[in-house]
mmCIF file of C-alpha atoms in Angstrom:
data_model
loop_
_atom_site.group_PDB
_atom_site.id
_atom_site.type_symbol
_atom_site.label_atom_id
_atom_site.label_comp_id
_atom_site.label_asym_id
_atom_site.label_seq_id
_atom_site.Cartn_x
_atom_site.Cartn_y
_atom_site.Cartn_z
ATOM 1 C CA MET A 1 16.863 8.932 -24.799
ATOM 2 C CA GLN A 2 14.227 6.510 -22.839
ATOM 3 C CA GLN A 3 11.599 9.014 -21.343
ATOM 4 C CA HIS A 4 10.801 9.721 -17.675
ATOM 5 C CA LYS A 5 7.247 11.061 -16.492
ATOM 6 C CA VAL A 6 7.720 11.582 -12.028
ATOM 7 C CA LEU A 7 4.177 11.545 -10.309
ATOM 8 C CA SER A 8 4.666 13.435 -7.595
ATOM 9 C CA THR A 9 1.155 14.454 -6.142
ATOM 10 C CA ILE A 10 -1.221 12.428 -3.894
ATOM 11 C CA GLU A 11 -3.775 13.057 -6.918
ATOM 12 C CA GLU A 12 -1.799 11.705 -9.629
ATOM 13 C CA ILE A 13 -0.922 8.368 -7.902
ATOM 14 C CA LYS A 14 -5.188 8.421 -7.072
ATOM 15 C CA ILE A 15 -5.537 8.540 -10.880
ATOM 16 C CA TYR A 16 -3.171 6.162 -11.596
ATOM 17 C CA SER A 17 -3.475 3.376 -9.078
ATOM 18 C CA ASP A 18 -7.510 2.919 -10.106
ATOM 19 C CA PRO A 19 -7.669 -0.576 -11.247
ATOM 20 C CA TYR A 20 -9.773 0.259 -13.846
ATOM 21 C CA ARG A 21 -7.922 3.378 -15.168
ATOM 22 C CA ILE A 22 -4.249 0.316 -15.433
ATOM 23 C CA GLN A 23 -6.719 -1.884 -17.663
ATOM 24 C CA ILE A 24 -7.461 0.906 -19.620
ATOM 25 C CA MET A 25 -3.207 1.782 -20.016
ATOM 26 C CA ASN A 26 -3.328 -1.984 -20.608
ATOM 27 C CA MET A 27 -5.690 -2.207 -23.841
ATOM 28 C CA PHE A 28 -4.060 1.390 -25.084
ATOM 29 C CA ASN A 29 -0.723 -0.406 -25.163
ATOM 30 C CA ARG A 30 -2.229 -3.911 -26.155
ATOM 31 C CA GLN A 31 -3.056 -2.182 -29.238
ATOM 32 C CA GLY A 32 0.634 -0.944 -29.867
ATOM 33 C CA ARG A 33 -0.641 1.791 -31.933
ATOM 34 C CA PRO A 34 -2.915 5.361 -31.051
ATOM 35 C CA SER A 35 -6.272 3.862 -30.409
ATOM 36 C CA THR A 36 -9.737 6.373 -29.989
ATOM 37 C CA VAL A 37 -11.872 5.512 -27.119
ATOM 38 C CA LYS A 38 -14.470 3.864 -28.937
ATOM 39 C CA GLU A 39 -11.540 0.788 -29.731
ATOM 40 C CA ILE A 40 -10.107 0.087 -26.561
ATOM 41 C CA ALA A 41 -14.271 0.053 -24.816
ATOM 42 C CA ASP A 42 -15.030 -2.198 -27.553
ATOM 43 C CA LEU A 43 -12.126 -4.277 -26.666
ATOM 44 C CA MET A 44 -12.893 -3.936 -23.007
ATOM 45 C CA GLY A 45 -16.715 -4.386 -23.487
ATOM 46 C CA GLU A 46 -17.302 -1.567 -22.078
ATOM 47 C CA VAL A 47 -19.713 1.635 -22.977
ATOM 48 C CA PRO A 48 -17.361 4.586 -24.430
ATOM 49 C CA ALA A 49 -18.971 7.457 -22.037
ATOM 50 C CA LYS A 50 -17.814 5.301 -18.966
ATOM 51 C CA VAL A 51 -13.980 4.771 -20.821
ATOM 52 C CA HIS A 52 -14.032 8.528 -21.999
ATOM 53 C CA TYR A 53 -14.208 9.686 -18.496
ATOM 54 C CA HIS A 54 -11.039 7.986 -17.566
ATOM 55 C CA VAL A 55 -9.409 8.656 -20.259
ATOM 56 C CA LYS A 56 -9.409 12.120 -19.912
ATOM 57 C CA LYS A 57 -8.453 11.700 -15.798
ATOM 58 C CA LEU A 58 -5.407 9.955 -17.306
ATOM 59 C CA GLU A 59 -4.553 12.668 -19.885
ATOM 60 C CA LYS A 60 -4.797 15.298 -17.148
ATOM 61 C CA ILE A 61 -1.624 13.566 -15.571
ATOM 62 C CA GLY A 62 0.066 12.972 -18.795
ATOM 63 C CA LEU A 63 0.071 9.340 -18.813
ATOM 64 C CA LEU A 64 -2.183 9.330 -22.241
ATOM 65 C CA THR A 65 -1.564 12.219 -24.654
ATOM 66 C CA MET A 66 -4.398 13.005 -28.165
ATOM 67 C CA VAL A 67 -2.048 12.928 -31.029
ATOM 68 C CA SER A 68 -4.702 13.000 -33.653
ATOM 69 C CA THR A 69 -7.735 13.541 -35.428
ATOM 70 C CA ARG A 70 -9.703 12.100 -37.918
ATOM 71 C CA GLU A 71 -13.699 12.646 -39.119
ATOM 72 C CA ILE A 72 -15.521 9.192 -39.871
ATOM 73 C CA ASN A 73 -19.043 9.773 -40.304
ATOM 74 C CA GLY A 74 -19.365 13.445 -39.497
ATOM 75 C CA ILE A 75 -17.806 12.448 -35.894
ATOM 76 C CA ILE A 76 -14.307 13.369 -35.179
ATOM 77 C CA ALA A 77 -12.042 10.410 -33.456
ATOM 78 C CA LYS A 78 -9.466 11.307 -31.451
ATOM 79 C CA TYR A 79 -6.493 9.078 -30.777
ATOM 80 C CA TYR A 80 -4.505 8.843 -28.260
ATOM 81 C CA GLU A 81 -1.177 6.995 -27.214
ATOM 82 C CA PRO A 82 0.196 5.822 -24.180
ATOM 83 C CA PHE A 83 3.138 7.392 -22.493
ATOM 84 C CA SER A 84 5.884 4.479 -23.378
ATOM 85 C CA GLY A 85 8.971 5.818 -20.944
ATOM 86 C CA GLU A 86 9.638 5.242 -17.016
ATOM 87 C CA ILE A 87 7.108 6.395 -14.535
ATOM 88 C CA HIS A 88 8.543 7.835 -11.404
ATOM 89 C CA LEU A 89 6.501 7.754 -7.875
ATOM 90 C CA ARG A 90 8.756 10.431 -5.630
ATOM 91 C CA HIS A 91 7.380 12.619 -3.268
ATOM 92 C CA LYS A 92 8.486 16.148 -2.452
ATOM 93 C CA ASP A 93 8.758 15.515 1.373
ATOM 94 C CA GLU A 94 10.186 11.870 0.724
ATOM 95 C CA GLU A 95 12.837 13.096 3.418
ATOM 96 C CA ASP A 96 11.080 13.246 5.879
ATOM 97 C CA GLU A 97 9.487 9.783 7.695
ATOM 98 C CA ASN A 98 7.372 12.230 9.967
ATOM 99 C CA SER A 99 5.730 14.256 6.976
ATOM 100 C CA PRO A 100 1.979 12.573 7.157
ATOM 101 C CA LEU A 101 1.135 13.713 3.446
ATOM 102 C CA LYS A 102 4.216 11.233 2.922
ATOM 103 C CA GLN A 103 2.472 8.275 4.735
ATOM 104 C CA VAL A 104 -0.952 8.746 2.404
ATOM 105 C CA PHE A 105 1.332 9.258 -0.555
ATOM 106 C CA ARG A 106 2.941 5.672 0.651
ATOM 107 C CA SER A 107 0.028 4.024 0.795
ATOM 108 C CA GLU A 108 -1.310 4.702 -2.347
ATOM 109 C CA THR A 109 2.032 4.006 -3.407
ATOM 110 C CA LEU A 110 1.517 0.421 -1.888
ATOM 111 C CA LYS A 111 -2.103 0.231 -3.191
ATOM 112 C CA LEU A 112 -1.019 0.807 -7.520
ATOM 113 C CA LEU A 113 2.080 -1.577 -6.618
ATOM 114 C CA ASN A 114 -0.832 -4.503 -5.606
ATOM 115 C CA GLU A 115 -2.856 -3.419 -8.214
ATOM 116 C CA MET A 116 -0.435 -3.753 -11.018
ATOM 117 C CA PHE A 117 0.299 -7.439 -9.415
ATOM 118 C CA GLU A 118 -2.103 -8.495 -9.199
ATOM 119 C CA GLN A 119 -3.742 -7.662 -12.538
ATOM 120 C CA SER A 120 -0.640 -9.808 -14.072
ATOM 121 C CA ARG A 121 -1.076 -12.577 -11.906
ATOM 122 C CA GLN A 122 -4.403 -12.636 -13.205
ATOM 123 C CA ARG A 123 -3.524 -12.036 -16.918
ATOM 124 C CA PHE A 124 -1.017 -14.918 -16.121
ATOM 125 C CA MET A 125 -3.411 -17.722 -14.899
ATOM 126 C CA ASN A 126 -5.784 -16.668 -17.375
ATOM 127 C CA HIS A 127 -4.336 -17.980 -19.534
ATOM 128 C CA ALA A 128 -2.658 -20.898 -17.768
ATOM 129 C CA GLU A 129 -6.256 -21.790 -17.362
ATOM 130 C CA HIS A 130 -7.481 -21.397 -20.869
ATOM 131 C CA ASP A 131 -4.429 -22.117 -23.226
ATOM 132 C CA ARG A 132 -2.941 -25.008 -22.042
ATOM 133 C CA GLN A 133 -1.158 -25.834 -25.322
ATOM 134 C CA GLU A 134 0.751 -22.643 -25.285
ATOM 135 C CA LYS A 135 3.977 -22.296 -23.989
ATOM 136 C CA ARG A 136 4.131 -19.840 -20.695
ATOM 137 C CA PHE A 137 7.737 -18.397 -19.085
ATOM 138 C CA ILE A 138 7.836 -17.220 -15.588
ATOM 139 C CA SER A 139 11.786 -16.867 -14.043
ATOM 140 C CA ASP A 140 12.313 -16.521 -10.138
ATOM 141 C CA MET A 141 15.806 -15.476 -10.074
ATOM 142 C CA THR A 142 18.401 -14.694 -7.487
ATOM 143 C CA LEU A 143 21.197 -11.901 -8.841
ATOM 144 C CA TYR A 144 23.747 -10.394 -7.228
ATOM 145 C CA ALA A 145 25.009 -7.501 -7.860
ATOM 146 C CA THR A 146 25.979 -3.707 -6.866
ATOM 147 C CA ALA A 147 23.154 -0.964 -7.167
ATOM 148 C CA ASP A 148 24.745 0.334 -10.746
ATOM 149 C CA GLU A 149 24.944 -2.935 -11.950
ATOM 150 C CA VAL A 150 21.595 -3.622 -11.201
ATOM 151 C CA GLU A 151 19.966 -0.318 -12.593
ATOM 152 C CA GLU A 152 21.853 -0.904 -16.133
ATOM 153 C CA LEU A 153 20.367 -4.351 -16.098
ATOM 154 C CA TYR A 154 17.128 -2.627 -15.922
ATOM 155 C CA GLN A 155 18.038 -0.638 -18.936
ATOM 156 C CA GLN A 156 19.367 -3.269 -20.827
ATOM 157 C CA ILE A 157 15.990 -5.696 -19.959
ATOM 158 C CA VAL A 158 14.218 -1.979 -21.261
ATOM 159 C CA GLU A 159 16.089 -1.404 -24.601
ATOM 160 C CA LEU A 160 15.869 -5.879 -25.775
ATOM 161 C CA CYS A 161 11.813 -5.071 -25.329
ATOM 162 C CA LYS A 162 12.073 -1.759 -27.322
ATOM 163 C CA PRO A 163 11.442 -3.159 -30.743
ATOM 164 C CA TYR A 164 8.367 -5.501 -29.645
ATOM 165 C CA LEU A 165 6.547 -2.285 -28.472
ATOM 166 C CA THR A 166 5.167 -1.659 -31.520
ATOM 167 C CA LYS A 167 2.575 -3.419 -33.786
ATOM 168 C CA ASP A 168 3.309 -4.249 -37.174
ATOM 169 C CA GLU A 169 -0.188 -4.261 -39.553
ATOM 170 C CA GLN A 170 1.941 -5.885 -42.076
ATOM 171 C CA LYS A 171 2.379 -9.241 -39.809
ATOM 172 C CA SER A 172 -0.513 -11.019 -39.655
ATOM 173 C CA ASP A 173 1.177 -13.503 -37.182
ATOM 174 C CA HIS A 174 1.956 -11.287 -34.077
ATOM 175 C CA GLN A 175 0.402 -12.054 -31.448
ATOM 176 C CA VAL A 176 -0.446 -10.347 -27.909
ATOM 177 C CA PHE A 177 1.998 -10.865 -24.747
ATOM 178 C CA GLN A 178 2.599 -9.595 -22.043
ATOM 179 C CA LEU A 179 5.822 -8.696 -20.069
ATOM 180 C CA PHE A 180 5.828 -8.138 -16.385
ATOM 181 C CA THR A 181 9.296 -7.227 -14.290
ATOM 182 C CA ALA A 182 9.807 -6.619 -10.685
ATOM 183 C CA LEU A 183 13.351 -5.851 -10.069
ATOM 184 C CA SER A 184 13.726 -5.018 -5.998
ATOM 185 C CA LYS A 185 16.412 -5.306 -3.659
ATOM 186 C CA GLU A 186 15.853 -8.263 -0.961
ATOM 187 C CA ALA A 187 14.592 -6.898 2.217
ATOM 188 C CA GLN A 188 16.756 -7.185 5.394
ATOM 189 C CA VAL A 189 14.766 -9.550 8.418
ATOM 190 C CA ALA A 190 15.664 -9.722 11.888
ATOM 191 C CA SER A 191 17.338 -13.192 12.365
ATOM 192 C CA HIS A 192 15.830 -15.217 15.424
ATOM 193 C CA SER A 193 18.561 -14.370 18.288
ATOM 194 C CA ASP A 194 16.991 -10.738 17.939
ATOM 195 C CA SER A 195 14.055 -11.856 17.798
ATOM 196 C CA GLY A 196 14.528 -14.330 20.605
ATOM 197 C CA ILE A 197 15.612 -11.379 22.573
ATOM 198 C CA LYS A 198 12.915 -9.399 21.742
ATOM 199 C CA LYS A 199 10.206 -11.935 22.662
ATOM 200 C CA LYS A 200 12.166 -12.318 26.135
ATOM 201 C CA LYS A 201 11.413 -8.994 26.862
ATOM 202 C CA ALA A 202 8.675 -8.558 26.047
ATOM 203 C CA VAL A 203 7.258 -11.534 28.089
ATOM 204 C CA SER A 204 9.512 -10.165 31.399
ATOM 205 C CA ALA A 205 7.713 -6.526 30.982
ATOM 206 C CA GLY A 206 4.520 -8.756 30.520
ATOM 207 C CA GLN A 207 4.979 -10.754 34.296
ATOM 208 C CA LYS A 208 6.376 -7.127 35.441
ATOM 209 C CA LYS A 209 2.784 -5.973 34.626
ATOM 210 C CA GLU A 210 1.400 -9.272 36.617
ATOM 211 C CA LYS A 211 3.100 -8.620 39.424
ATOM 212 C CA GLU A 212 2.145 -4.496 39.512
ATOM 213 C CA LYS A 213 -1.565 -5.271 39.471
ATOM 214 C CA GLU A 214 -0.796 -8.767 42.367
ATOM 215 C CA SER A 215 0.650 -5.821 44.459
ATOM 216 C CA ALA A 216 -2.091 -3.541 43.467
ATOM 217 C CA SER A 217 -4.871 -6.133 44.576
ATOM 218 C CA ASN A 218 -3.328 -7.218 47.716
ATOM 219 C CA ALA A 219 -3.407 -3.376 48.992
ATOM 220 C CA SER A 220 -5.980 -3.029 48.307
ATOM 221 C CA THR A 221 -7.246 -5.967 50.189
ATOM 222 C CA LYS A 222 -5.408 -5.201 53.476
ATOM 223 C CA ALA A 223 -6.909 -1.254 53.339
ATOM 224 C CA PRO A 224 -10.796 -2.471 54.308
ATOM 225 C CA SER A 225 -9.026 -4.736 57.478
ATOM 226 C CA LYS A 226 -6.864 -1.863 58.923
ATOM 227 C CA ALA A 227 -9.896 0.706 58.725
ATOM 228 C CA SER A 228 -12.211 -1.492 60.615
ATOM 229 C CA LYS A 229 -9.563 -1.583 62.956
ATOM 230 C CA THR A 230 -9.374 1.203 63.632
ATOM 231 C CA SER A 231 -13.241 2.111 63.952
ATOM 232 C CA SER A 232 -13.502 -0.562 66.352
ATOM 233 C CA THR A 233 -10.592 0.891 68.553
ATOM 234 C CA ALA A 234 -12.561 3.929 68.562
ATOM 235 C CA LYS A 235 -15.573 2.352 70.035
ATOM 236 C CA LYS A 236 -13.605 0.333 72.767
ATOM 237 C CA SER A 237 -12.379 4.204 73.594
ATOM 238 C CA LYS A 238 -15.444 5.514 73.868
ATOM 239 C CA PRO A 239 -16.757 4.475 77.760
ATOM 240 C CA ALA A 240 -13.545 4.933 79.424
ATOM 241 C CA ALA A 241 -14.142 9.139 77.877
ATOM 242 C CA LYS A 242 -16.729 8.462 79.784
ATOM 243 C CA ARG A 243 -15.760 7.327 82.865
ATOM 244 C CA LYS A 244 -13.075 9.959 83.403
ATOM 245 C CA ALA A 245 -15.632 12.540 82.587
ATOM 246 C CA SER A 246 -18.450 11.376 85.606
ATOM 247 C CA GLU A 247 -15.451 11.060 88.307
ATOM 248 C CA PRO A 248 -14.120 15.145 88.417
ATOM 249 C CA LYS A 249 -18.388 15.588 89.225
ATOM 250 C CA ALA A 250 -18.139 13.205 91.884
ATOM 251 C CA ARG A 251 -15.615 14.346 93.297
ATOM 252 C CA ARG A 252 -17.084 17.836 93.300
ATOM 253 C CA THR A 253 -20.220 16.618 94.781
ATOM 254 C CA ASP A 254 -18.756 14.826 98.221
ATOM 255 C CA GLN A 255 -16.498 18.706 98.734
ATOM 256 C CA MET A 256 -20.004 20.266 99.354
#
């Protein structure tokens, strides 16, 4: 029965999504048997101490397991085996779209997927550049099926690959091949008519804002002229007020 490993925390995703650790996992899988840190370090051209640090991280989340030990020249060599089942990425708040942790989890997951695609692309391109005489296989197909049929198809692919996941030391002609499988549902893309309507709405909204700005600009331009007119009227009415004040005084003088 196929084993499952669920990575459900941000820490687990960060440990697994590290590009260097993905390379280490690939090297363990490439060996096709339990291997020591030194063997993996030699394959990568790295210092064993550096690889050992990352191996312990992967062991912490169950993607590497120490399966045996052996004494070699007075040193205890530890043999690790990579997890060979399905790895599921699942956050506990996956139903809550507004969860802040879910957004971080999704971001880390996308980084992991991007790194896996990139490393697979690099392997394929390196092989294409350096081994021009060798055959390479690549396919891009559109499939029509139900969700249950696609699930069954994926399980069939996994079952077909199982006999080739373990290296047979007795077969000297065994070579290393890398198979990267990506099976996903086509994303729904908005139609041209919908995008045209959205674009039209965006333009009309922009025009409305421009008109509001223009109206505000006109109002601010007219305001000073109104104020100056009021000020001018006040100045003109002032001498008239003086005349009215002086006239009663003159009449009082006449009466005396």
